[in-house]
Short mmCIF file of C-alpha atoms in Angstrom, two decimals:
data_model
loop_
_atom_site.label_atom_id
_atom_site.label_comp_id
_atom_site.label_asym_id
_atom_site.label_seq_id
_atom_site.Cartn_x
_atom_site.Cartn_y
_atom_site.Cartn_z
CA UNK A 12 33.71 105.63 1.68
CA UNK A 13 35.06 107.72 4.09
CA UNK A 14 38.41 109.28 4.36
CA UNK A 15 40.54 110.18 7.71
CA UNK A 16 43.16 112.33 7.48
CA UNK A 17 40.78 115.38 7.12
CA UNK A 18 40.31 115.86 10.43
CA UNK A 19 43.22 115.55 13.46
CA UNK A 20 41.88 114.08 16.08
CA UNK A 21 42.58 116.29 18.75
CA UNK A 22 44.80 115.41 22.12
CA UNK A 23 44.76 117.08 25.76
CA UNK A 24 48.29 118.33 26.29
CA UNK A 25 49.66 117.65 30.29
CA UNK A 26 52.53 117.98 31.28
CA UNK A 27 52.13 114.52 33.22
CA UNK A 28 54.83 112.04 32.04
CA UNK A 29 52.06 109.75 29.69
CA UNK A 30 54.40 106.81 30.54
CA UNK A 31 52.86 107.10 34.21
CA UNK A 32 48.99 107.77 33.01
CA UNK A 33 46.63 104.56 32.29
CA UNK A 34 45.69 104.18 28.72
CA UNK A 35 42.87 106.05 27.49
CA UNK A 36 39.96 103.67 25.74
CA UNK A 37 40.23 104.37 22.45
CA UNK A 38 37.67 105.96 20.28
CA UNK A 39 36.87 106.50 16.08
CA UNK A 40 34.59 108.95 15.11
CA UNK A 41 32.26 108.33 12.07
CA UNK A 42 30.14 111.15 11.02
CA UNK A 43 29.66 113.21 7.90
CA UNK A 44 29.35 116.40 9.35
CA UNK A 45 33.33 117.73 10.22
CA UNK A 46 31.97 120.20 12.47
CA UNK A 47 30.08 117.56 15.16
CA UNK A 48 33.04 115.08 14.84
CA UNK A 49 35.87 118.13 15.17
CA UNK A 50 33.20 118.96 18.25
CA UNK A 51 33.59 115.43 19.79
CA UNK A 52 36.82 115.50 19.15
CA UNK A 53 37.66 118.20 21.54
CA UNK A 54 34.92 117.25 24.18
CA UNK A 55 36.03 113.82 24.35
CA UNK A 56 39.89 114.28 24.58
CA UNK A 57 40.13 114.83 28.13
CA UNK A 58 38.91 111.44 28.89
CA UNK A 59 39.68 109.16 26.14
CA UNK A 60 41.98 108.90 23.04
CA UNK A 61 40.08 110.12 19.85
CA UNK A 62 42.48 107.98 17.44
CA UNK A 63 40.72 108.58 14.21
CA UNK A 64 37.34 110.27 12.54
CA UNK A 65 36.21 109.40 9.22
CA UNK A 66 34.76 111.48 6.93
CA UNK A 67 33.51 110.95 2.98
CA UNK A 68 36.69 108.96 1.06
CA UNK A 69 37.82 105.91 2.93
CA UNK A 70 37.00 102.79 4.04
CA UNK A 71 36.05 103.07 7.86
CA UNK A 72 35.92 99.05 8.33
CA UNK A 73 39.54 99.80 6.86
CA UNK A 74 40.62 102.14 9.22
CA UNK A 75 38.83 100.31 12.47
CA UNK A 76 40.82 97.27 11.10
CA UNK A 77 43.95 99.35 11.03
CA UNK A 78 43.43 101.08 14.28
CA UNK A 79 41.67 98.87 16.58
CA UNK A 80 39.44 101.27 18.63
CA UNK A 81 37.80 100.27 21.60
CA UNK A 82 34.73 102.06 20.74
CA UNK A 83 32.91 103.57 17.38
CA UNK A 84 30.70 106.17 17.60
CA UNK A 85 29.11 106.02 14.33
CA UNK A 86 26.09 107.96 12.78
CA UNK A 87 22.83 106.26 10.91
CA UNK A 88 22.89 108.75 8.08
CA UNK A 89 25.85 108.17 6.45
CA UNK A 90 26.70 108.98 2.70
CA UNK A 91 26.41 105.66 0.30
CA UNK A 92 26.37 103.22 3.19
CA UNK A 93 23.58 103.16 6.46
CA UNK A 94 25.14 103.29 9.59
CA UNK A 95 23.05 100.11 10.52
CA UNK A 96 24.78 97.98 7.80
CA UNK A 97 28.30 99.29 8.73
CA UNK A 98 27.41 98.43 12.18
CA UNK A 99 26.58 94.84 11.07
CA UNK A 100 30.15 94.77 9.10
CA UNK A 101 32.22 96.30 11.32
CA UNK A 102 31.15 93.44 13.79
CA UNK A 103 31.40 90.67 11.87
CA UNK A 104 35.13 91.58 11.39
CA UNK A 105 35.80 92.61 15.29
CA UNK A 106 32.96 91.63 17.52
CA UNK A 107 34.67 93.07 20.20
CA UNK A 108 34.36 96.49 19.12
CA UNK A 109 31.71 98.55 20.85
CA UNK A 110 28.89 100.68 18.50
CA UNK A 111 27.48 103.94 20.00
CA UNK A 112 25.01 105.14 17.81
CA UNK A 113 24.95 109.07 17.77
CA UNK A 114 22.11 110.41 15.60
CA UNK A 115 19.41 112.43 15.19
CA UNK A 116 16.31 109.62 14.50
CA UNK A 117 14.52 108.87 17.57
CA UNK A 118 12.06 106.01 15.98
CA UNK A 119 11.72 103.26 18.32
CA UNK A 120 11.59 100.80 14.91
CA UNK A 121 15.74 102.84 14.33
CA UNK A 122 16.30 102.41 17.53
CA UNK A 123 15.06 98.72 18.43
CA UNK A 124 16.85 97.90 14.19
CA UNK A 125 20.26 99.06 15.94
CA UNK A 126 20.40 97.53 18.67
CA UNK A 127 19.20 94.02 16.56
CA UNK A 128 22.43 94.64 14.38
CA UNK A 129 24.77 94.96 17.27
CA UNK A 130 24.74 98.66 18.47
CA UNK A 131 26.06 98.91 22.70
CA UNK A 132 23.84 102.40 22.82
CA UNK A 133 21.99 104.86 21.44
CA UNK A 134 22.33 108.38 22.19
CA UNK A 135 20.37 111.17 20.58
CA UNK A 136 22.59 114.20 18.93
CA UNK A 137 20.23 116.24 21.24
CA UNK A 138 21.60 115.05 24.33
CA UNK A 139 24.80 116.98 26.62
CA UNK A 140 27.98 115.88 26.76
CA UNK A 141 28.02 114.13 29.87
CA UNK A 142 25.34 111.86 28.81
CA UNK A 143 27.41 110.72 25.75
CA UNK A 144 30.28 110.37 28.07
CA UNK A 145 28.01 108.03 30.14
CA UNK A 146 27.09 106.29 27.65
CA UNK A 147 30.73 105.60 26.65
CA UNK A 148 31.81 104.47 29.86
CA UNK A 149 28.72 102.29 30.31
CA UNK A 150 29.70 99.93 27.16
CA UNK A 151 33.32 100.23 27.94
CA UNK A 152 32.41 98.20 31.39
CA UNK A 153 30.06 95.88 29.20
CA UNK A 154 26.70 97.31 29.45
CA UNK A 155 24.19 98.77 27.04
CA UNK A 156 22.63 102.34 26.81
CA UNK A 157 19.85 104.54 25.36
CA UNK A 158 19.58 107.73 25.76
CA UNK A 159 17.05 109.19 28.40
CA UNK A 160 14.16 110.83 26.61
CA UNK A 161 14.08 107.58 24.35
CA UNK A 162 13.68 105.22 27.34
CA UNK A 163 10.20 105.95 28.40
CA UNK A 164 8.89 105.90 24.88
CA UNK A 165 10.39 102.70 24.41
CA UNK A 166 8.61 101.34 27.48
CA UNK A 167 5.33 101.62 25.92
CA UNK A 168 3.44 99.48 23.65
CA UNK A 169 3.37 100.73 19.87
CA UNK A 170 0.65 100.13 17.56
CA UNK A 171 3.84 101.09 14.45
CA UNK A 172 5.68 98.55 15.70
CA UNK A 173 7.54 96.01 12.77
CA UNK A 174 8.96 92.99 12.60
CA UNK A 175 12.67 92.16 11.37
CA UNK A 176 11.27 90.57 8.61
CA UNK A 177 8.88 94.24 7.99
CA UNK A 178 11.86 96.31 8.01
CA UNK A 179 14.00 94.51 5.80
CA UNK A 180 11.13 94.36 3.07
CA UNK A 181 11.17 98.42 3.94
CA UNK A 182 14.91 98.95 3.60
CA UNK A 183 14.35 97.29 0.28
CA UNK A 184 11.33 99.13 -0.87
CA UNK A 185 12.88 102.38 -0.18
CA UNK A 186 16.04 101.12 -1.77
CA UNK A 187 13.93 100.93 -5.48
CA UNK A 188 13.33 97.05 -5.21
CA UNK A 189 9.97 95.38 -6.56
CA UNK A 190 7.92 92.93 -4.97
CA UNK A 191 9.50 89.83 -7.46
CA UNK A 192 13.26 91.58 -6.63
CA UNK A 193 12.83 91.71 -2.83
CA UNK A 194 11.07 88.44 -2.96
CA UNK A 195 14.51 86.82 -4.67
CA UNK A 196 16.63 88.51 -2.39
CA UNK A 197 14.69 87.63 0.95
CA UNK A 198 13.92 83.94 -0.35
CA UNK A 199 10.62 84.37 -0.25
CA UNK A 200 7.60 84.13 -2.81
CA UNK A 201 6.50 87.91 -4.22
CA UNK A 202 2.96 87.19 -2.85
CA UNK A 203 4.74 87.49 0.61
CA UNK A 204 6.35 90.12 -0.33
CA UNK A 205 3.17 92.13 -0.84
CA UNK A 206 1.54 91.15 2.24
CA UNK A 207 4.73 92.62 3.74
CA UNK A 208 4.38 95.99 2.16
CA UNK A 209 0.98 96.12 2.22
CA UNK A 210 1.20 95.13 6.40
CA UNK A 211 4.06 97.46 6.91
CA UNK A 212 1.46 100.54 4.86
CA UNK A 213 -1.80 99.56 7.15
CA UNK A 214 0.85 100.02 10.65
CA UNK A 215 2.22 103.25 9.08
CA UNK A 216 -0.86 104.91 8.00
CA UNK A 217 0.84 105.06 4.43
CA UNK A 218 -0.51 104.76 0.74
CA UNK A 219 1.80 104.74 -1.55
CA UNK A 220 5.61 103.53 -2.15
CA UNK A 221 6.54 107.29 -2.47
CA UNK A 222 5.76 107.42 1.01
CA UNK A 223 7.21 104.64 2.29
CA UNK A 224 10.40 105.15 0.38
CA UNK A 225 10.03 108.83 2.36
CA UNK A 226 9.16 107.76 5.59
CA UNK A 227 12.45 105.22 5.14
CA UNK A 228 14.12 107.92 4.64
CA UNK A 229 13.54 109.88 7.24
CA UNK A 230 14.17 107.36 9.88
CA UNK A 231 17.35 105.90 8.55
CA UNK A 232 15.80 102.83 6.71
CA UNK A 233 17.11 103.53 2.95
CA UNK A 234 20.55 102.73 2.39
#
């Protein structure tokens, strides 16, 4: 839950009657760190209209609802809720809407999951302004974008890589679920289920749930 009022979005003053300027795409900002979206806030102003940011006590499919953004940027870390399921919510109530992921994970499995939930880019919290703004302006004309130092990594095979089905069974692992509960909720027998986990351990080197739920964790994969 996320609330909005914490943080006014911030404007560029001009003394240009606004009547005579084009409209501004419109952007929400969902993060739970004030200080990067009070950052973006100021950084973005001068080229778009920062109408809302959402921090922990409202509803942000609420406020997109109410305030029809062109753009989200929206964080996979998020208190309660993963970014990755609000993603797949948001646009399943305006599929117009345009996602830009802005995060710190840099897992090609994160990064392929966001994109296969609807995400228009993926920029890393490492990268400069001007990339971000690029990135904005490249799903705002209809295309898709990841950020640089991602896009060779992504070009190369990966011995990690899982499948949709592998990463759901994860999310749910790392989520406290047992073989016969993830089985129920996936429609599919618990002997699957195992072969999953026990698939998705052998490609991640890892032993025990404990590390799976960790290495969930740390990529953005547990809520």
């Amino acid at each position: 839950m996320f609330n909005t009022s914490a943080i006014a979005p911030m404007q560029a003053h001009s003394n240009v009657d606004p009547m005579q300027q084009p409209a501004k795409p419109r952007i929400f900002l969902a993060d739970d760190h004030y200080l990067v979206m009070e950052t973006l806030s100021v950084l973005l102003a001068p080229e778009f209209d920062i109408v809302g940011v959402a921090t922990p006590g409202q509803s942000i499919v609420e406020e997109m609802t109410r305030l029809q953004p062109d753009v989200i940027i929206l964080d996979i870390t998020m208190p309660q809720v993963s970014g990755l399921d609000l993603c797949r919510t948001i646009l399943e109530t305006a599929p117009q809407t345009k996602i830009v992921f802005l995060t710190m994970h840099t897992s090609r499995i994160t990064v392929k999951e966001a994109f296969r939930v609807g995400a228009s880019a993926y920029v890393v919290k490492s990268c400069g302004s001007k990339e971000l703004v690029t990135a904005l302006t490249t799903v705002l004309s209809g295309g898709t974008y990841i950020s640089q130092e991602l896009q060779e990594s992504l070009s190369k095979p990966d011995a990690e890589e899982l499948s949709e089905r592998q990463v759901e069974v994860l999310r749910l692992i790392a989520q406290g679920f047992s073989a016969k509960q993830i089985a129920f909720r996936l429609n599919i027998s618990s002997r699957t289920a195992e072969f999953h986990k026990n698939s998705i351990m052998d490609k991640l080197k890892l032993r025990t749930t404990a590390q799976l739920t960790r290495w969930a964790m740390e990529h953005g994969l547990s809520a």
